[in-house]
Amino acid sequence: MLNLEEIKKILPHRYPFLLVDRVLEIRAGEYCQALKNISGNEAVFQGHFPQKAVFPGVMIIEALAQTAGIVIDSGKDETESGSIVFFAGINNAKFRVPVVPGDQLILETTLSNQRRNFWVFEGKASVAGKLAAQAEIKLMLQPT
C-alpha cells in the first residue's frame, strides 16, 4: 500500500493532474489497484458540467494510465531507473456509468503484454462495485 507522498516519488504528475490518491495493492511488474477520491472541488468540475458535475472519461483513462505507470515503476530494473513513462495509445475504451463527486473510483491495471519499452495493460475503473470504465492502455518507457 502506498500513500500520496509515496506516489509522488513515483509519478511526475502534480495537482491538478495527479489522479491517484492511494495504492491499495501492487504486484510488482504485473498489477496495481489504486484509489481516486472524486471531490466536488476538482478543477475539472468548473466546466464539466457546472449544473451536473460528471468526472470526464478522459480523466478516468488518465487515472488508469497513471496506475499502470506505477506497475511499470514497480518492475523497473537498475538500467531503467530515471526513465519516464509516456502514454502511447488506447483501445476499446468504454464508459458504463457516470462518475460524480463523492464517488471513490477504484482503478485496476493488469499487464497483458510487454515488448522492449512498450507495455499494454487492461484497465478497469469501478465505483461501488460497478464497472464505470474499461480500456486497453498502452504506455512507453522512455530513457531520459
PDB file of C-alpha atoms in Angstrom:
ATOM      1  CA  MET A   1       0.000   0.000   0.000  1.00  0.00           C
ATOM      2  CA  LEU A   2       1.306   3.457  -0.918  1.00  0.00           C
ATOM      3  CA  ASN A   3       0.101   6.824   0.356  1.00  0.00           C
ATOM      4  CA  LEU A   4       0.048  10.069  -1.628  1.00  0.00           C
ATOM      5  CA  GLU A   5       3.573  11.131  -0.642  1.00  0.00           C
ATOM      6  CA  GLU A   6       4.966   7.771  -1.761  1.00  0.00           C
ATOM      7  CA  ILE A   7       3.037   8.016  -5.046  1.00  0.00           C
ATOM      8  CA  LYS A   8       4.592  11.453  -5.677  1.00  0.00           C
ATOM      9  CA  LYS A   9       8.021   9.803  -5.536  1.00  0.00           C
ATOM     10  CA  ILE A  10       6.965   7.537  -8.427  1.00  0.00           C
ATOM     11  CA  LEU A  11       4.749   9.689 -10.676  1.00  0.00           C
ATOM     12  CA  PRO A  12       5.886  13.069 -12.060  1.00  0.00           C
ATOM     13  CA  HIS A  13       2.300  14.430 -12.070  1.00  0.00           C
ATOM     14  CA  ARG A  14       1.127  17.056  -9.580  1.00  0.00           C
ATOM     15  CA  TYR A  15      -2.166  18.786  -8.746  1.00  0.00           C
ATOM     16  CA  PRO A  16      -4.469  19.130 -10.579  1.00  0.00           C
ATOM     17  CA  PHE A  17      -3.244  16.260 -12.766  1.00  0.00           C
ATOM     18  CA  LEU A  18      -2.125  13.705 -10.179  1.00  0.00           C
ATOM     19  CA  LEU A  19      -5.095  11.342 -10.285  1.00  0.00           C
ATOM     20  CA  VAL A  20      -4.059   8.544  -7.913  1.00  0.00           C
ATOM     21  CA  ASP A  21      -4.651   9.174  -4.196  1.00  0.00           C
ATOM     22  CA  ARG A  22      -3.625   5.801  -2.763  1.00  0.00           C
ATOM     23  CA  VAL A  23      -2.315   2.441  -3.931  1.00  0.00           C
ATOM     24  CA  LEU A  24      -4.298  -0.361  -2.298  1.00  0.00           C
ATOM     25  CA  GLU A  25      -2.471  -3.355  -3.764  1.00  0.00           C
ATOM     26  CA  ILE A  26       0.504  -3.883  -6.023  1.00  0.00           C
ATOM     27  CA  ARG A  27       2.153  -6.940  -7.536  1.00  0.00           C
ATOM     28  CA  ALA A  28       5.496  -5.747  -8.886  1.00  0.00           C
ATOM     29  CA  GLY A  29       5.545  -5.523 -12.663  1.00  0.00           C
ATOM     30  CA  GLU A  30       2.073  -7.105 -13.010  1.00  0.00           C
ATOM     31  CA  TYR A  31      -0.887  -5.426 -11.313  1.00  0.00           C
ATOM     32  CA  CYS A  32      -1.981  -2.402  -9.330  1.00  0.00           C
ATOM     33  CA  GLN A  33      -5.211  -1.470  -7.572  1.00  0.00           C
ATOM     34  CA  ALA A  34      -5.453   2.202  -6.660  1.00  0.00           C
ATOM     35  CA  LEU A  35      -7.990   4.717  -5.386  1.00  0.00           C
ATOM     36  CA  LYS A  36      -9.045   8.151  -6.630  1.00  0.00           C
ATOM     37  CA  ASN A  37     -11.428  10.108  -4.411  1.00  0.00           C
ATOM     38  CA  ILE A  38     -13.680  12.240  -6.598  1.00  0.00           C
ATOM     39  CA  SER A  39     -14.085  15.574  -4.820  1.00  0.00           C
ATOM     40  CA  GLY A  40     -16.582  18.276  -5.709  1.00  0.00           C
ATOM     41  CA  ASN A  41     -13.593  20.643  -5.574  1.00  0.00           C
ATOM     42  CA  GLU A  42     -11.879  19.094  -8.627  1.00  0.00           C
ATOM     43  CA  ALA A  43     -10.913  21.895 -11.025  1.00  0.00           C
ATOM     44  CA  VAL A  44     -12.441  19.988 -13.948  1.00  0.00           C
ATOM     45  CA  PHE A  45     -15.951  20.386 -12.500  1.00  0.00           C
ATOM     46  CA  GLN A  46     -15.916  24.129 -13.200  1.00  0.00           C
ATOM     47  CA  GLY A  47     -16.626  23.269 -16.824  1.00  0.00           C
ATOM     48  CA  HIS A  48     -17.741  19.609 -16.858  1.00  0.00           C
ATOM     49  CA  PHE A  49     -20.568  20.295 -16.090  1.00  0.00           C
ATOM     50  CA  PRO A  50     -21.467  23.218 -13.821  1.00  0.00           C
ATOM     51  CA  GLN A  51     -25.136  22.142 -13.497  1.00  0.00           C
ATOM     52  CA  LYS A  52     -24.408  18.406 -13.029  1.00  0.00           C
ATOM     53  CA  ALA A  53     -20.791  17.501 -12.330  1.00  0.00           C
ATOM     54  CA  VAL A  54     -19.530  14.377 -14.119  1.00  0.00           C
ATOM     55  CA  PHE A  55     -15.880  13.297 -13.942  1.00  0.00           C
ATOM     56  CA  PRO A  56     -14.701  13.213 -17.595  1.00  0.00           C
ATOM     57  CA  GLY A  57     -13.952   9.867 -19.186  1.00  0.00           C
ATOM     58  CA  VAL A  58     -10.608  11.156 -20.421  1.00  0.00           C
ATOM     59  CA  MET A  59      -9.617  11.807 -16.789  1.00  0.00           C
ATOM     60  CA  ILE A  60     -10.591   8.250 -15.848  1.00  0.00           C
ATOM     61  CA  ILE A  61      -8.372   6.979 -18.671  1.00  0.00           C
ATOM     62  CA  GLU A  62      -5.516   9.172 -17.428  1.00  0.00           C
ATOM     63  CA  ALA A  63      -6.013   7.829 -13.886  1.00  0.00           C
ATOM     64  CA  LEU A  64      -5.775   4.287 -15.269  1.00  0.00           C
ATOM     65  CA  ALA A  65      -2.618   5.236 -17.202  1.00  0.00           C
ATOM     66  CA  GLN A  66      -1.063   6.646 -14.023  1.00  0.00           C
ATOM     67  CA  THR A  67      -1.968   3.442 -12.173  1.00  0.00           C
ATOM     68  CA  ALA A  68      -0.305   1.416 -14.940  1.00  0.00           C
ATOM     69  CA  GLY A  69       2.737   3.701 -14.656  1.00  0.00           C
ATOM     70  CA  ILE A  70       3.043   2.637 -11.024  1.00  0.00           C
ATOM     71  CA  VAL A  71       3.107  -1.010 -12.176  1.00  0.00           C
ATOM     72  CA  ILE A  72       5.912  -0.239 -14.629  1.00  0.00           C
ATOM     73  CA  ASP A  73       7.879   1.608 -11.961  1.00  0.00           C
ATOM     74  CA  SER A  74       7.499  -1.311  -9.547  1.00  0.00           C
ATOM     75  CA  GLY A  75       9.096  -3.667 -12.069  1.00  0.00           C
ATOM     76  CA  LYS A  76      11.950  -1.434 -13.297  1.00  0.00           C
ATOM     77  CA  ASP A  77      15.477  -2.745 -13.095  1.00  0.00           C
ATOM     78  CA  GLU A  78      18.541  -0.611 -12.383  1.00  0.00           C
ATOM     79  CA  THR A  79      19.164   0.118 -16.083  1.00  0.00           C
ATOM     80  CA  GLU A  80      15.695   1.686 -16.370  1.00  0.00           C
ATOM     81  CA  SER A  81      15.898   3.968 -13.334  1.00  0.00           C
ATOM     82  CA  GLY A  82      15.386   7.586 -14.329  1.00  0.00           C
ATOM     83  CA  SER A  83      13.233   6.601 -17.326  1.00  0.00           C
ATOM     84  CA  ILE A  84       9.883   8.309 -17.860  1.00  0.00           C
ATOM     85  CA  VAL A  85       6.614   6.565 -18.713  1.00  0.00           C
ATOM     86  CA  PHE A  86       4.570   8.133 -21.534  1.00  0.00           C
ATOM     87  CA  PHE A  87       1.030   7.433 -22.701  1.00  0.00           C
ATOM     88  CA  ALA A  88       1.295   5.679 -26.088  1.00  0.00           C
ATOM     89  CA  GLY A  89      -2.262   4.701 -27.002  1.00  0.00           C
ATOM     90  CA  ILE A  90      -5.669   3.405 -26.082  1.00  0.00           C
ATOM     91  CA  ASN A  91      -8.017   0.778 -27.484  1.00  0.00           C
ATOM     92  CA  ASN A  92     -11.568  -0.291 -26.733  1.00  0.00           C
ATOM     93  CA  ALA A  93     -12.415   2.429 -24.222  1.00  0.00           C
ATOM     94  CA  LYS A  94     -15.917   2.012 -22.828  1.00  0.00           C
ATOM     95  CA  PHE A  95     -17.711   4.125 -20.260  1.00  0.00           C
ATOM     96  CA  ARG A  96     -20.512   2.400 -18.379  1.00  0.00           C
ATOM     97  CA  VAL A  97     -21.743   4.633 -15.553  1.00  0.00           C
ATOM     98  CA  PRO A  98     -21.125   8.292 -14.696  1.00  0.00           C
ATOM     99  CA  VAL A  99     -18.572   9.112 -12.014  1.00  0.00           C
ATOM    100  CA  VAL A 100     -19.655  12.029  -9.817  1.00  0.00           C
ATOM    101  CA  PRO A 101     -18.425  13.983  -6.781  1.00  0.00           C
ATOM    102  CA  GLY A 102     -18.378  11.840  -3.657  1.00  0.00           C
ATOM    103  CA  ASP A 103     -17.510   8.655  -5.545  1.00  0.00           C
ATOM    104  CA  GLN A 104     -14.458   6.561  -4.793  1.00  0.00           C
ATOM    105  CA  LEU A 105     -13.011   5.381  -8.079  1.00  0.00           C
ATOM    106  CA  ILE A 106     -11.197   2.043  -7.806  1.00  0.00           C
ATOM    107  CA  LEU A 107      -8.572   1.741 -10.539  1.00  0.00           C
ATOM    108  CA  GLU A 108      -7.172  -1.630 -11.595  1.00  0.00           C
ATOM    109  CA  THR A 109      -4.494  -2.245 -14.201  1.00  0.00           C
ATOM    110  CA  THR A 110      -3.171  -5.647 -15.205  1.00  0.00           C
ATOM    111  CA  LEU A 111      -0.205  -6.125 -17.534  1.00  0.00           C
ATOM    112  CA  SER A 112      -1.303  -8.070 -20.614  1.00  0.00           C
ATOM    113  CA  ASN A 113       1.732  -7.642 -22.896  1.00  0.00           C
ATOM    114  CA  GLN A 114       5.208  -6.150 -22.823  1.00  0.00           C
ATOM    115  CA  ARG A 115       7.793  -5.809 -25.578  1.00  0.00           C
ATOM    116  CA  ARG A 116      11.001  -3.911 -25.046  1.00  0.00           C
ATOM    117  CA  ASN A 117       9.902  -0.489 -23.811  1.00  0.00           C
ATOM    118  CA  PHE A 118       6.186  -0.825 -24.751  1.00  0.00           C
ATOM    119  CA  TRP A 119       3.637  -2.032 -22.210  1.00  0.00           C
ATOM    120  CA  VAL A 120      -0.040  -2.935 -22.671  1.00  0.00           C
ATOM    121  CA  PHE A 121      -2.491  -3.053 -19.751  1.00  0.00           C
ATOM    122  CA  GLU A 122      -6.101  -3.985 -19.266  1.00  0.00           C
ATOM    123  CA  GLY A 123      -7.599  -1.191 -17.191  1.00  0.00           C
ATOM    124  CA  LYS A 124     -10.853  -1.143 -15.236  1.00  0.00           C
ATOM    125  CA  ALA A 125     -12.358   1.620 -13.133  1.00  0.00           C
ATOM    126  CA  SER A 126     -15.263   0.919 -10.809  1.00  0.00           C
ATOM    127  CA  VAL A 127     -17.460   2.732  -8.316  1.00  0.00           C
ATOM    128  CA  ALA A 128     -19.245   0.862  -5.506  1.00  0.00           C
ATOM    129  CA  GLY A 129     -18.567  -2.446  -7.240  1.00  0.00           C
ATOM    130  CA  LYS A 130     -19.989  -1.305 -10.597  1.00  0.00           C
ATOM    131  CA  LEU A 131     -17.769  -1.109 -13.678  1.00  0.00           C
ATOM    132  CA  ALA A 132     -17.569   2.570 -14.656  1.00  0.00           C
ATOM    133  CA  ALA A 133     -14.969   2.363 -17.435  1.00  0.00           C
ATOM    134  CA  GLN A 134     -12.573  -0.015 -19.097  1.00  0.00           C
ATOM    135  CA  ALA A 135      -9.851   0.269 -21.729  1.00  0.00           C
ATOM    136  CA  GLU A 136      -6.668  -1.188 -23.080  1.00  0.00           C
ATOM    137  CA  ILE A 137      -3.905   1.250 -22.096  1.00  0.00           C
ATOM    138  CA  LYS A 138      -0.571   1.415 -23.946  1.00  0.00           C
ATOM    139  CA  LEU A 139       2.464   3.009 -22.332  1.00  0.00           C
ATOM    140  CA  MET A 140       6.056   3.556 -23.379  1.00  0.00           C
ATOM    141  CA  LEU A 141       9.130   3.696 -21.148  1.00  0.00           C
ATOM    142  CA  GLN A 142      11.464   6.405 -22.459  1.00  0.00           C
ATOM    143  CA  PRO A 143      15.045   6.829 -21.211  1.00  0.00           C
ATOM    144  CA  THR A 144      15.884  10.336 -20.001  1.00  0.00           C
TER     145      THR A 144
END
